[in-house]
PDB file of N, CA and C in Angstrom:
ATOM      1  N   UNK A   1      -2.020  13.743 -29.474  1.00 41.00           N
ATOM      2  CA  UNK A   1      -0.805  14.141 -28.798  1.00 41.00           C
ATOM      3  C   UNK A   1      -0.964  15.513 -28.133  1.00 41.00           C
ATOM      4  N   UNK A   2      -1.722  16.387 -28.745  1.00 44.00           N
ATOM      5  CA  UNK A   2      -1.919  17.712 -28.160  1.00 44.00           C
ATOM      6  C   UNK A   2      -2.670  17.624 -26.846  1.00 44.00           C
ATOM      7  N   UNK A   3      -3.630  16.694 -26.758  1.00 44.00           N
ATOM      8  CA  UNK A   3      -4.394  16.537 -25.515  1.00 44.00           C
ATOM      9  C   UNK A   3      -3.463  16.121 -24.392  1.00 44.00           C
ATOM     10  N   UNK A   4      -2.595  15.146 -24.659  1.00 41.00           N
ATOM     11  CA  UNK A   4      -1.655  14.683 -23.637  1.00 41.00           C
ATOM     12  C   UNK A   4      -0.736  15.807 -23.201  1.00 41.00           C
ATOM     13  N   UNK A   5      -0.248  16.592 -24.146  1.00 40.00           N
ATOM     14  CA  UNK A   5       0.642  17.706 -23.806  1.00 40.00           C
ATOM     15  C   UNK A   5      -0.087  18.741 -22.965  1.00 40.00           C
ATOM     16  N   UNK A   6      -1.325  19.017 -23.306  1.00 38.00           N
ATOM     17  CA  UNK A   6      -2.129  19.985 -22.543  1.00 38.00           C
ATOM     18  C   UNK A   6      -2.370  19.482 -21.129  1.00 38.00           C
ATOM     19  N   UNK A   7      -2.740  18.194 -20.997  1.00 35.00           N
ATOM     20  CA  UNK A   7      -2.963  17.630 -19.670  1.00 35.00           C
ATOM     21  C   UNK A   7      -1.690  17.656 -18.844  1.00 35.00           C
ATOM     22  N   UNK A   8      -0.572  17.301 -19.459  1.00 40.00           N
ATOM     23  CA  UNK A   8       0.705  17.320 -18.754  1.00 40.00           C
ATOM     24  C   UNK A   8       1.021  18.729 -18.274  1.00 40.00           C
ATOM     25  N   UNK A   9       0.793  19.715 -19.118  1.00 41.00           N
ATOM     26  CA  UNK A   9       1.049  21.105 -18.731  1.00 41.00           C
ATOM     27  C   UNK A   9       0.179  21.517 -17.556  1.00 41.00           C
ATOM     28  N   UNK A  10      -1.083  21.077 -17.538  1.00 40.00           N
ATOM     29  CA  UNK A  10      -1.976  21.410 -16.429  1.00 40.00           C
ATOM     30  C   UNK A  10      -1.524  20.756 -15.132  1.00 40.00           C
ATOM     31  N   UNK A  11      -1.122  19.492 -15.206  1.00 42.00           N
ATOM     32  CA  UNK A  11      -0.684  18.774 -14.010  1.00 42.00           C
ATOM     33  C   UNK A  11       0.587  19.396 -13.453  1.00 42.00           C
ATOM     34  N   UNK A  12       1.538  19.709 -14.326  1.00 44.00           N
ATOM     35  CA  UNK A  12       2.793  20.310 -13.879  1.00 44.00           C
ATOM     36  C   UNK A  12       2.531  21.679 -13.250  1.00 44.00           C
ATOM     37  N   UNK A  13       1.516  22.365 -13.735  1.00 45.00           N
ATOM     38  CA  UNK A  13       1.205  23.700 -13.228  1.00 45.00           C
ATOM     39  C   UNK A  13       0.461  23.687 -11.902  1.00 45.00           C
ATOM     40  N   UNK A  14      -0.006  22.499 -11.468  1.00 44.00           N
ATOM     41  CA  UNK A  14      -0.736  22.441 -10.199  1.00 44.00           C
ATOM     42  C   UNK A  14       0.158  22.886  -9.047  1.00 44.00           C
ATOM     43  N   UNK A  15      -0.377  23.679  -8.138  1.00 50.00           N
ATOM     44  CA  UNK A  15       0.415  24.039  -6.957  1.00 50.00           C
ATOM     45  C   UNK A  15       0.641  22.796  -6.090  1.00 50.00           C
ATOM     46  N   UNK A  16       1.669  22.814  -5.310  1.00 51.00           N
ATOM     47  CA  UNK A  16       2.005  21.667  -4.458  1.00 51.00           C
ATOM     48  C   UNK A  16       0.832  21.260  -3.575  1.00 51.00           C
ATOM     49  N   UNK A  17       0.052  22.229  -3.102  1.00 55.00           N
ATOM     50  CA  UNK A  17      -1.075  21.920  -2.220  1.00 55.00           C
ATOM     51  C   UNK A  17      -2.140  21.087  -2.923  1.00 55.00           C
ATOM     52  N   UNK A  18      -2.232  21.188  -4.240  1.00 54.00           N
ATOM     53  CA  UNK A  18      -3.246  20.441  -4.990  1.00 54.00           C
ATOM     54  C   UNK A  18      -2.755  19.046  -5.372  1.00 54.00           C
ATOM     55  N   UNK A  19      -1.471  18.796  -5.218  1.00 52.00           N
ATOM     56  CA  UNK A  19      -0.932  17.488  -5.571  1.00 52.00           C
ATOM     57  C   UNK A  19      -1.173  16.517  -4.423  1.00 52.00           C
ATOM     58  N   UNK A  20      -1.366  15.238  -4.752  1.00 59.00           N
ATOM     59  CA  UNK A  20      -1.646  14.256  -3.710  1.00 59.00           C
ATOM     60  C   UNK A  20      -0.486  14.113  -2.727  1.00 59.00           C
ATOM     61  N   UNK A  21      -0.833  13.934  -1.483  1.00 71.00           N
ATOM     62  CA  UNK A  21       0.165  13.676  -0.455  1.00 71.00           C
ATOM     63  C   UNK A  21       0.025  12.227  -0.024  1.00 71.00           C
ATOM     64  N   UNK A  22       0.978  11.733   0.722  1.00 77.00           N
ATOM     65  CA  UNK A  22       0.868  10.381   1.251  1.00 77.00           C
ATOM     66  C   UNK A  22      -0.401  10.209   2.065  1.00 77.00           C
ATOM     67  N   UNK A  23      -0.764  11.251   2.786  1.00 81.00           N
ATOM     68  CA  UNK A  23      -1.982  11.203   3.597  1.00 81.00           C
ATOM     69  C   UNK A  23      -3.224  11.030   2.715  1.00 81.00           C
ATOM     70  N   UNK A  24      -3.255  11.766   1.603  1.00 81.00           N
ATOM     71  CA  UNK A  24      -4.390  11.635   0.679  1.00 81.00           C
ATOM     72  C   UNK A  24      -4.411  10.277   0.012  1.00 81.00           C
ATOM     73  N   UNK A  25      -3.264   9.782  -0.403  1.00 82.00           N
ATOM     74  CA  UNK A  25      -3.192   8.473  -1.052  1.00 82.00           C
ATOM     75  C   UNK A  25      -3.596   7.387  -0.062  1.00 82.00           C
ATOM     76  N   UNK A  26      -3.245   7.552   1.213  1.00 85.00           N
ATOM     77  CA  UNK A  26      -3.582   6.559   2.237  1.00 85.00           C
ATOM     78  C   UNK A  26      -5.095   6.433   2.441  1.00 85.00           C
ATOM     79  N   UNK A  27      -5.864   7.378   1.960  1.00 85.00           N
ATOM     80  CA  UNK A  27      -7.322   7.285   2.076  1.00 85.00           C
ATOM     81  C   UNK A  27      -7.844   6.009   1.414  1.00 85.00           C
ATOM     82  N   UNK A  28      -7.094   5.458   0.470  1.00 86.00           N
ATOM     83  CA  UNK A  28      -7.477   4.192  -0.160  1.00 86.00           C
ATOM     84  C   UNK A  28      -7.291   3.021   0.801  1.00 86.00           C
ATOM     85  N   UNK A  29      -6.560   3.223   1.870  1.00 89.00           N
ATOM     86  CA  UNK A  29      -6.178   2.148   2.780  1.00 89.00           C
ATOM     87  C   UNK A  29      -6.878   2.198   4.135  1.00 89.00           C
ATOM     88  N   UNK A  30      -7.311   3.388   4.549  1.00 88.00           N
ATOM     89  CA  UNK A  30      -7.727   3.562   5.942  1.00 88.00           C
ATOM     90  C   UNK A  30      -9.005   2.837   6.334  1.00 88.00           C
ATOM     91  N   UNK A  31      -9.773   2.343   5.382  1.00 90.00           N
ATOM     92  CA  UNK A  31     -10.957   1.561   5.752  1.00 90.00           C
ATOM     93  C   UNK A  31     -10.555   0.236   6.390  1.00 90.00           C
ATOM     94  N   UNK A  32      -9.351  -0.229   6.060  1.00 93.00           N
ATOM     95  CA  UNK A  32      -8.880  -1.526   6.577  1.00 93.00           C
ATOM     96  C   UNK A  32      -7.666  -1.416   7.490  1.00 93.00           C
ATOM     97  N   UNK A  33      -6.902  -0.341   7.388  1.00 93.00           N
ATOM     98  CA  UNK A  33      -5.651  -0.209   8.137  1.00 93.00           C
ATOM     99  C   UNK A  33      -5.615   1.102   8.917  1.00 93.00           C
ATOM    100  N   UNK A  34      -4.893   1.080  10.016  1.00 92.00           N
ATOM    101  CA  UNK A  34      -4.644   2.289  10.790  1.00 92.00           C
ATOM    102  C   UNK A  34      -3.148   2.479  10.944  1.00 92.00           C
ATOM    103  N   UNK A  35      -2.742   3.717  11.180  1.00 91.00           N
ATOM    104  CA  UNK A  35      -1.361   4.019  11.522  1.00 91.00           C
ATOM    105  C   UNK A  35      -1.278   4.605  12.926  1.00 91.00           C
ATOM    106  N   UNK A  36      -2.389   4.521  13.649  1.00 91.00           N
ATOM    107  CA  UNK A  36      -2.413   4.999  15.031  1.00 91.00           C
ATOM    108  C   UNK A  36      -2.039   3.851  15.960  1.00 91.00           C
ATOM    109  N   UNK A  37      -1.078   4.084  16.816  1.00 91.00           N
ATOM    110  CA  UNK A  37      -0.611   3.045  17.736  1.00 91.00           C
ATOM    111  C   UNK A  37      -1.773   2.459  18.526  1.00 91.00           C
ATOM    112  N   UNK A  38      -1.833   1.137  18.569  1.00 89.00           N
ATOM    113  CA  UNK A  38      -2.829   0.453  19.376  1.00 89.00           C
ATOM    114  C   UNK A  38      -4.167   0.206  18.702  1.00 89.00           C
ATOM    115  N   UNK A  39      -4.427   0.841  17.583  1.00 90.00           N
ATOM    116  CA  UNK A  39      -5.712   0.629  16.905  1.00 90.00           C
ATOM    117  C   UNK A  39      -5.627  -0.665  16.084  1.00 90.00           C
ATOM    118  N   UNK A  40      -6.386  -1.671  16.533  1.00 88.00           N
ATOM    119  CA  UNK A  40      -6.288  -2.994  15.908  1.00 88.00           C
ATOM    120  C   UNK A  40      -7.635  -3.587  15.527  1.00 88.00           C
ATOM    121  N   UNK A  41      -8.709  -2.854  15.665  1.00 88.00           N
ATOM    122  CA  UNK A  41     -10.038  -3.395  15.389  1.00 88.00           C
ATOM    123  C   UNK A  41     -10.486  -3.149  13.956  1.00 88.00           C
ATOM    124  N   UNK A  42      -9.580  -3.320  13.012  1.00 91.00           N
ATOM    125  CA  UNK A  42      -9.890  -3.125  11.606  1.00 91.00           C
ATOM    126  C   UNK A  42      -9.616  -4.425  10.843  1.00 91.00           C
ATOM    127  N   UNK A  43     -10.115  -4.547   9.615  1.00 93.00           N
ATOM    128  CA  UNK A  43      -9.902  -5.786   8.845  1.00 93.00           C
ATOM    129  C   UNK A  43      -8.439  -6.080   8.515  1.00 93.00           C
ATOM    130  N   UNK A  44      -7.604  -5.045   8.418  1.00 93.00           N
ATOM    131  CA  UNK A  44      -6.184  -5.225   8.104  1.00 93.00           C
ATOM    132  C   UNK A  44      -5.329  -4.929   9.315  1.00 93.00           C
ATOM    133  N   UNK A  45      -4.081  -5.384   9.286  1.00 94.00           N
ATOM    134  CA  UNK A  45      -3.185  -5.121  10.422  1.00 94.00           C
ATOM    135  C   UNK A  45      -2.831  -3.639  10.539  1.00 94.00           C
ATOM    136  N   UNK A  46      -2.445  -3.235  11.737  1.00 93.00           N
ATOM    137  CA  UNK A  46      -2.008  -1.873  11.992  1.00 93.00           C
ATOM    138  C   UNK A  46      -0.672  -1.645  11.285  1.00 93.00           C
ATOM    139  N   UNK A  47      -0.530  -0.502  10.638  1.00 92.00           N
ATOM    140  CA  UNK A  47       0.673  -0.215   9.858  1.00 92.00           C
ATOM    141  C   UNK A  47       1.627   0.756  10.549  1.00 92.00           C
ATOM    142  N   UNK A  48       1.357   1.103  11.785  1.00 92.00           N
ATOM    143  CA  UNK A  48       2.263   1.989  12.534  1.00 92.00           C
ATOM    144  C   UNK A  48       3.638   1.326  12.615  1.00 92.00           C
ATOM    145  N   UNK A  49       4.654   1.999  12.119  1.00 92.00           N
ATOM    146  CA  UNK A  49       6.012   1.481  12.176  1.00 92.00           C
ATOM    147  C   UNK A  49       6.275   0.308  11.250  1.00 92.00           C
ATOM    148  N   UNK A  50       5.539   0.213  10.162  1.00 93.00           N
ATOM    149  CA  UNK A  50       5.665  -0.952   9.272  1.00 93.00           C
ATOM    150  C   UNK A  50       7.029  -1.014   8.572  1.00 93.00           C
ATOM    151  N   UNK A  51       7.639   0.130   8.273  1.00 94.00           N
ATOM    152  CA  UNK A  51       8.932   0.116   7.597  1.00 94.00           C
ATOM    153  C   UNK A  51       9.979  -0.534   8.513  1.00 94.00           C
ATOM    154  N   UNK A  52      10.621  -1.565   7.993  1.00 96.00           N
ATOM    155  CA  UNK A  52      11.635  -2.293   8.744  1.00 96.00           C
ATOM    156  C   UNK A  52      11.082  -3.460   9.549  1.00 96.00           C
ATOM    157  N   UNK A  53       9.767  -3.614   9.542  1.00 95.00           N
ATOM    158  CA  UNK A  53       9.122  -4.676  10.310  1.00 95.00           C
ATOM    159  C   UNK A  53       9.019  -5.944   9.467  1.00 95.00           C
ATOM    160  N   UNK A  54       9.157  -7.082  10.116  1.00 97.00           N
ATOM    161  CA  UNK A  54       8.949  -8.358   9.443  1.00 97.00           C
ATOM    162  C   UNK A  54       7.470  -8.525   9.133  1.00 97.00           C
ATOM    163  N   UNK A  55       7.174  -9.196   8.028  1.00 96.00           N
ATOM    164  CA  UNK A  55       5.783  -9.428   7.626  1.00 96.00           C
ATOM    165  C   UNK A  55       5.089 -10.353   8.617  1.00 96.00           C
ATOM    166  N   UNK A  56       3.784 -10.186   8.728  1.00 96.00           N
ATOM    167  CA  UNK A  56       2.908 -11.083   9.510  1.00 96.00           C
ATOM    168  C   UNK A  56       3.332 -11.220  10.959  1.00 96.00           C
ATOM    169  N   UNK A  57       3.691 -10.106  11.577  1.00 94.00           N
ATOM    170  CA  UNK A  57       4.221 -10.170  12.941  1.00 94.00           C
ATOM    171  C   UNK A  57       3.267  -9.586  13.991  1.00 94.00           C
ATOM    172  N   UNK A  58       2.221  -8.902  13.567  1.00 91.00           N
ATOM    173  CA  UNK A  58       1.319  -8.271  14.529  1.00 91.00           C
ATOM    174  C   UNK A  58       0.532  -9.330  15.298  1.00 91.00           C
ATOM    175  N   UNK A  59       0.678  -9.335  16.594  1.00 88.00           N
ATOM    176  CA  UNK A  59      -0.046 -10.288  17.443  1.00 88.00           C
ATOM    177  C   UNK A  59      -1.550 -10.125  17.273  1.00 88.00           C
ATOM    178  N   UNK A  60      -2.242 -11.258  17.249  1.00 86.00           N
ATOM    179  CA  UNK A  60      -3.695 -11.242  17.217  1.00 86.00           C
ATOM    180  C   UNK A  60      -4.312 -11.033  15.854  1.00 86.00           C
ATOM    181  N   UNK A  61      -3.497 -10.866  14.802  1.00 90.00           N
ATOM    182  CA  UNK A  61      -4.063 -10.695  13.469  1.00 90.00           C
ATOM    183  C   UNK A  61      -3.965 -12.007  12.709  1.00 90.00           C
ATOM    184  N   UNK A  62      -5.039 -12.358  12.023  1.00 92.00           N
ATOM    185  CA  UNK A  62      -5.110 -13.614  11.271  1.00 92.00           C
ATOM    186  C   UNK A  62      -4.624 -13.381   9.840  1.00 92.00           C
ATOM    187  N   UNK A  63      -3.333 -13.558   9.619  1.00 95.00           N
ATOM    188  CA  UNK A  63      -2.745 -13.335   8.305  1.00 95.00           C
ATOM    189  C   UNK A  63      -3.072 -14.480   7.348  1.00 95.00           C
ATOM    190  N   UNK A  64      -3.121 -14.167   6.061  1.00 95.00           N
ATOM    191  CA  UNK A  64      -3.357 -15.186   5.037  1.00 95.00           C
ATOM    192  C   UNK A  64      -2.191 -16.174   5.018  1.00 95.00           C
ATOM    193  N   UNK A  65      -2.447 -17.348   4.469  1.00 96.00           N
ATOM    194  CA  UNK A  65      -1.380 -18.333   4.313  1.00 96.00           C
ATOM    195  C   UNK A  65      -0.236 -17.757   3.490  1.00 96.00           C
ATOM    196  N   UNK A  66      -0.574 -16.980   2.457  1.00 96.00           N
ATOM    197  CA  UNK A  66       0.452 -16.378   1.604  1.00 96.00           C
ATOM    198  C   UNK A  66       1.339 -15.420   2.399  1.00 96.00           C
ATOM    199  N   UNK A  67       0.742 -14.607   3.261  1.00 96.00           N
ATOM    200  CA  UNK A  67       1.529 -13.661   4.052  1.00 96.00           C
ATOM    201  C   UNK A  67       2.362 -14.394   5.093  1.00 96.00           C
ATOM    202  N   UNK A  68       1.811 -15.430   5.680  1.00 97.00           N
ATOM    203  CA  UNK A  68       2.575 -16.225   6.644  1.00 97.00           C
ATOM    204  C   UNK A  68       3.759 -16.914   5.968  1.00 97.00           C
ATOM    205  N   UNK A  69       3.549 -17.404   4.744  1.00 97.00           N
ATOM    206  CA  UNK A  69       4.637 -18.028   3.993  1.00 97.00           C
ATOM    207  C   UNK A  69       5.732 -17.002   3.695  1.00 97.00           C
ATOM    208  N   UNK A  70       5.328 -15.790   3.270  1.00 97.00           N
ATOM    209  CA  UNK A  70       6.299 -14.730   2.992  1.00 97.00           C
ATOM    210  C   UNK A  70       7.087 -14.379   4.251  1.00 97.00           C
ATOM    211  N   UNK A  71       6.417 -14.385   5.385  1.00 97.00           N
ATOM    212  CA  UNK A  71       7.093 -14.100   6.653  1.00 97.00           C
ATOM    213  C   UNK A  71       8.130 -15.184   6.958  1.00 97.00           C
ATOM    214  N   UNK A  72       7.761 -16.437   6.764  1.00 97.00           N
ATOM    215  CA  UNK A  72       8.716 -17.536   6.995  1.00 97.00           C
ATOM    216  C   UNK A  72       9.917 -17.439   6.058  1.00 97.00           C
ATOM    217  N   UNK A  73       9.671 -16.890   4.859  1.00 97.00           N
ATOM    218  CA  UNK A  73      10.752 -16.722   3.886  1.00 97.00           C
ATOM    219  C   UNK A  73      11.570 -15.458   4.138  1.00 97.00           C
ATOM    220  N   UNK A  74      11.204 -14.690   5.172  1.00 98.00           N
ATOM    221  CA  UNK A  74      12.012 -13.550   5.593  1.00 98.00           C
ATOM    222  C   UNK A  74      11.596 -12.188   5.067  1.00 98.00           C
ATOM    223  N   UNK A  75      10.357 -12.048   4.598  1.00 98.00           N
ATOM    224  CA  UNK A  75       9.919 -10.742   4.081  1.00 98.00           C
ATOM    225  C   UNK A  75       9.960  -9.685   5.178  1.00 98.00           C
ATOM    226  N   UNK A  76      10.673  -8.610   4.876  1.00 97.00           N
ATOM    227  CA  UNK A  76      10.732  -7.429   5.737  1.00 97.00           C
ATOM    228  C   UNK A  76      10.183  -6.268   4.909  1.00 97.00           C
ATOM    229  N   UNK A  77       9.334  -5.454   5.524  1.00 96.00           N
ATOM    230  CA  UNK A  77       8.711  -4.349   4.805  1.00 96.00           C
ATOM    231  C   UNK A  77       9.661  -3.165   4.677  1.00 96.00           C
ATOM    232  N   UNK A  78      10.441  -3.187   3.632  1.00 95.00           N
ATOM    233  CA  UNK A  78      11.290  -2.055   3.267  1.00 95.00           C
ATOM    234  C   UNK A  78      10.475  -1.143   2.361  1.00 95.00           C
ATOM    235  N   UNK A  79      10.918   0.090   2.140  1.00 93.00           N
ATOM    236  CA  UNK A  79      10.191   0.953   1.188  1.00 93.00           C
ATOM    237  C   UNK A  79      10.065   0.289  -0.195  1.00 93.00           C
ATOM    238  N   UNK A  80      11.109  -0.393  -0.630  1.00 93.00           N
ATOM    239  CA  UNK A  80      11.081  -1.038  -1.947  1.00 93.00           C
ATOM    240  C   UNK A  80      10.079  -2.196  -1.970  1.00 93.00           C
ATOM    241  N   UNK A  81      10.059  -3.001  -0.917  1.00 94.00           N
ATOM    242  CA  UNK A  81       9.116  -4.122  -0.846  1.00 94.00           C
ATOM    243  C   UNK A  81       7.681  -3.600  -0.808  1.00 94.00           C
ATOM    244  N   UNK A  82       7.440  -2.546  -0.044  1.00 92.00           N
ATOM    245  CA  UNK A  82       6.101  -1.961   0.011  1.00 92.00           C
ATOM    246  C   UNK A  82       5.679  -1.383  -1.340  1.00 92.00           C
ATOM    247  N   UNK A  83       6.612  -0.721  -2.027  1.00 90.00           N
ATOM    248  CA  UNK A  83       6.300  -0.182  -3.356  1.00 90.00           C
ATOM    249  C   UNK A  83       5.857  -1.296  -4.294  1.00 90.00           C
ATOM    250  N   UNK A  84       6.602  -2.387  -4.308  1.00 92.00           N
ATOM    251  CA  UNK A  84       6.262  -3.502  -5.206  1.00 92.00           C
ATOM    252  C   UNK A  84       4.941  -4.146  -4.798  1.00 92.00           C
ATOM    253  N   UNK A  85       4.735  -4.349  -3.498  1.00 93.00           N
ATOM    254  CA  UNK A  85       3.504  -4.964  -3.013  1.00 93.00           C
ATOM    255  C   UNK A  85       2.294  -4.094  -3.325  1.00 93.00           C
ATOM    256  N   UNK A  86       2.393  -2.806  -3.032  1.00 91.00           N
ATOM    257  CA  UNK A  86       1.248  -1.911  -3.222  1.00 91.00           C
ATOM    258  C   UNK A  86       0.952  -1.626  -4.691  1.00 91.00           C
ATOM    259  N   UNK A  87       1.943  -1.776  -5.564  1.00 91.00           N
ATOM    260  CA  UNK A  87       1.703  -1.591  -6.992  1.00 91.00           C
ATOM    261  C   UNK A  87       0.798  -2.698  -7.530  1.00 91.00           C
ATOM    262  N   UNK A  88       0.990  -3.922  -7.044  1.00 92.00           N
ATOM    263  CA  UNK A  88       0.179  -5.054  -7.512  1.00 92.00           C
ATOM    264  C   UNK A  88       0.251  -6.164  -6.470  1.00 92.00           C
ATOM    265  N   UNK A  89      -0.573  -6.067  -5.416  1.00 94.00           N
ATOM    266  CA  UNK A  89      -0.501  -7.033  -4.316  1.00 94.00           C
ATOM    267  C   UNK A  89      -0.640  -8.488  -4.761  1.00 94.00           C
ATOM    268  N   UNK A  90      -1.494  -8.742  -5.739  1.00 94.00           N
ATOM    269  CA  UNK A  90      -1.757 -10.123  -6.156  1.00 94.00           C
ATOM    270  C   UNK A  90      -0.580 -10.722  -6.917  1.00 94.00           C
ATOM    271  N   UNK A  91       0.148  -9.905  -7.657  1.00 94.00           N
ATOM    272  CA  UNK A  91       1.327 -10.397  -8.365  1.00 94.00           C
ATOM    273  C   UNK A  91       2.498 -10.563  -7.399  1.00 94.00           C
ATOM    274  N   UNK A  92       2.651  -9.630  -6.465  1.00 94.00           N
ATOM    275  CA  UNK A  92       3.778  -9.676  -5.532  1.00 94.00           C
ATOM    276  C   UNK A  92       3.631 -10.814  -4.525  1.00 94.00           C
ATOM    277  N   UNK A  93       2.409 -11.052  -4.095  1.00 94.00           N
ATOM    278  CA  UNK A  93       2.166 -12.050  -3.052  1.00 94.00           C
ATOM    279  C   UNK A  93       0.941 -12.890  -3.438  1.00 94.00           C
ATOM    280  N   UNK A  94       1.183 -13.843  -4.306  1.00 94.00           N
ATOM    281  CA  UNK A  94       0.094 -14.709  -4.778  1.00 94.00           C
ATOM    282  C   UNK A  94      -0.598 -15.359  -3.589  1.00 94.00           C
ATOM    283  N   UNK A  95      -1.930 -15.206  -3.566  1.00 94.00           N
ATOM    284  CA  UNK A  95      -2.710 -15.782  -2.484  1.00 94.00           C
ATOM    285  C   UNK A  95      -3.034 -14.804  -1.373  1.00 94.00           C
ATOM    286  N   UNK A  96      -2.604 -13.549  -1.520  1.00 93.00           N
ATOM    287  CA  UNK A  96      -2.943 -12.559  -0.496  1.00 93.00           C
ATOM    288  C   UNK A  96      -4.460 -12.400  -0.414  1.00 93.00           C
ATOM    289  N   UNK A  97      -4.956 -12.121   0.753  1.00 93.00           N
ATOM    290  CA  UNK A  97      -6.392 -11.905   0.923  1.00 93.00           C
ATOM    291  C   UNK A  97      -6.735 -10.419   0.990  1.00 93.00           C
ATOM    292  N   UNK A  98      -5.735  -9.568   0.867  1.00 91.00           N
ATOM    293  CA  UNK A  98      -5.997  -8.138   0.848  1.00 91.00           C
ATOM    294  C   UNK A  98      -6.791  -7.812  -0.418  1.00 91.00           C
ATOM    295  N   UNK A  99      -7.876  -7.067  -0.276  1.00 90.00           N
ATOM    296  CA  UNK A  99      -8.764  -6.812  -1.409  1.00 90.00           C
ATOM    297  C   UNK A  99      -8.346  -5.620  -2.264  1.00 90.00           C
ATOM    298  N   UNK A 100      -7.310  -4.923  -1.908  1.00 91.00           N
ATOM    299  CA  UNK A 100      -6.828  -3.758  -2.656  1.00 91.00           C
ATOM    300  C   UNK A 100      -6.203  -4.209  -3.970  1.00 91.00           C
ATOM    301  N   UNK A 101      -6.612  -3.602  -5.087  1.00 89.00           N
ATOM    302  CA  UNK A 101      -6.129  -4.057  -6.391  1.00 89.00           C
ATOM    303  C   UNK A 101      -4.783  -3.470  -6.800  1.00 89.00           C
ATOM    304  N   UNK A 102      -4.313  -2.497  -6.097  1.00 89.00           N
ATOM    305  CA  UNK A 102      -2.994  -1.961  -6.393  1.00 89.00           C
ATOM    306  C   UNK A 102      -3.000  -0.474  -6.681  1.00 89.00           C
ATOM    307  N   UNK A 103      -1.836   0.106  -6.536  1.00 83.00           N
ATOM    308  CA  UNK A 103      -1.629   1.533  -6.720  1.00 83.00           C
ATOM    309  C   UNK A 103      -0.575   1.679  -7.798  1.00 83.00           C
ATOM    310  N   UNK A 104      -0.991   1.871  -9.024  1.00 71.00           N
ATOM    311  CA  UNK A 104      -0.050   1.916 -10.148  1.00 71.00           C
ATOM    312  C   UNK A 104       0.794   3.184 -10.154  1.00 71.00           C
ATOM    313  N   UNK A 105       0.219   4.292  -9.728  1.00 65.00           N
ATOM    314  CA  UNK A 105       0.949   5.561  -9.761  1.00 65.00           C
ATOM    315  C   UNK A 105       0.940   6.187  -8.375  1.00 65.00           C
ATOM    316  N   UNK A 106       1.975   5.920  -7.576  1.00 57.00           N
ATOM    317  CA  UNK A 106       1.989   6.444  -6.209  1.00 57.00           C
ATOM    318  C   UNK A 106       1.985   7.963  -6.129  1.00 57.00           C
ATOM    319  N   UNK A 107       2.426   8.650  -7.186  1.00 59.00           N
ATOM    320  CA  UNK A 107       2.438  10.115  -7.140  1.00 59.00           C
ATOM    321  C   UNK A 107       1.036  10.691  -7.248  1.00 59.00           C
ATOM    322  N   UNK A 108       0.159  10.025  -8.005  1.00 56.00           N
ATOM    323  CA  UNK A 108      -1.194  10.558  -8.156  1.00 56.00           C
ATOM    324  C   UNK A 108      -2.202   9.795  -7.321  1.00 56.00           C
ATOM    325  N   UNK A 109      -1.830   8.605  -6.862  1.00 53.00           N
ATOM    326  CA  UNK A 109      -2.762   7.776  -6.117  1.00 53.00           C
ATOM    327  C   UNK A 109      -3.685   7.005  -7.021  1.00 53.00           C
ATOM    328  N   UNK A 110      -3.427   7.016  -8.331  1.00 54.00           N
ATOM    329  CA  UNK A 110      -4.306   6.347  -9.296  1.00 54.00           C
ATOM    330  C   UNK A 110      -3.945   4.878  -9.460  1.00 54.00           C
ATOM    331  N   UNK A 111      -4.920   4.124  -9.847  1.00 53.00           N
ATOM    332  CA  UNK A 111      -4.719   2.701 -10.166  1.00 53.00           C
ATOM    333  C   UNK A 111      -4.337   2.587 -11.592  1.00 53.00           C
TER     334      UNK A 111
END
């Protein structure tokens, strides 16, 4: 228990600059996805403006059957839907072909 308390104290004491940012956490995603408008030559769809967008809507991208089914069922990428999907993509969307295993702790970027 003392080790956990010590680690917690160290983490809480970290300056804001040392804490992960969305940009740092996104490093787990950028090999397959971009957030730059027009960049589409990656294995995953472009995520520019994804919040509020219907699933599987990017022209020219070959979505998995699971993602296409979710789109037909009306999946819209809200912050809550993205949180659930990114925490455990395989549980949220059975049959997804995205190879990312999930982001269990969005604050630290850890699995």
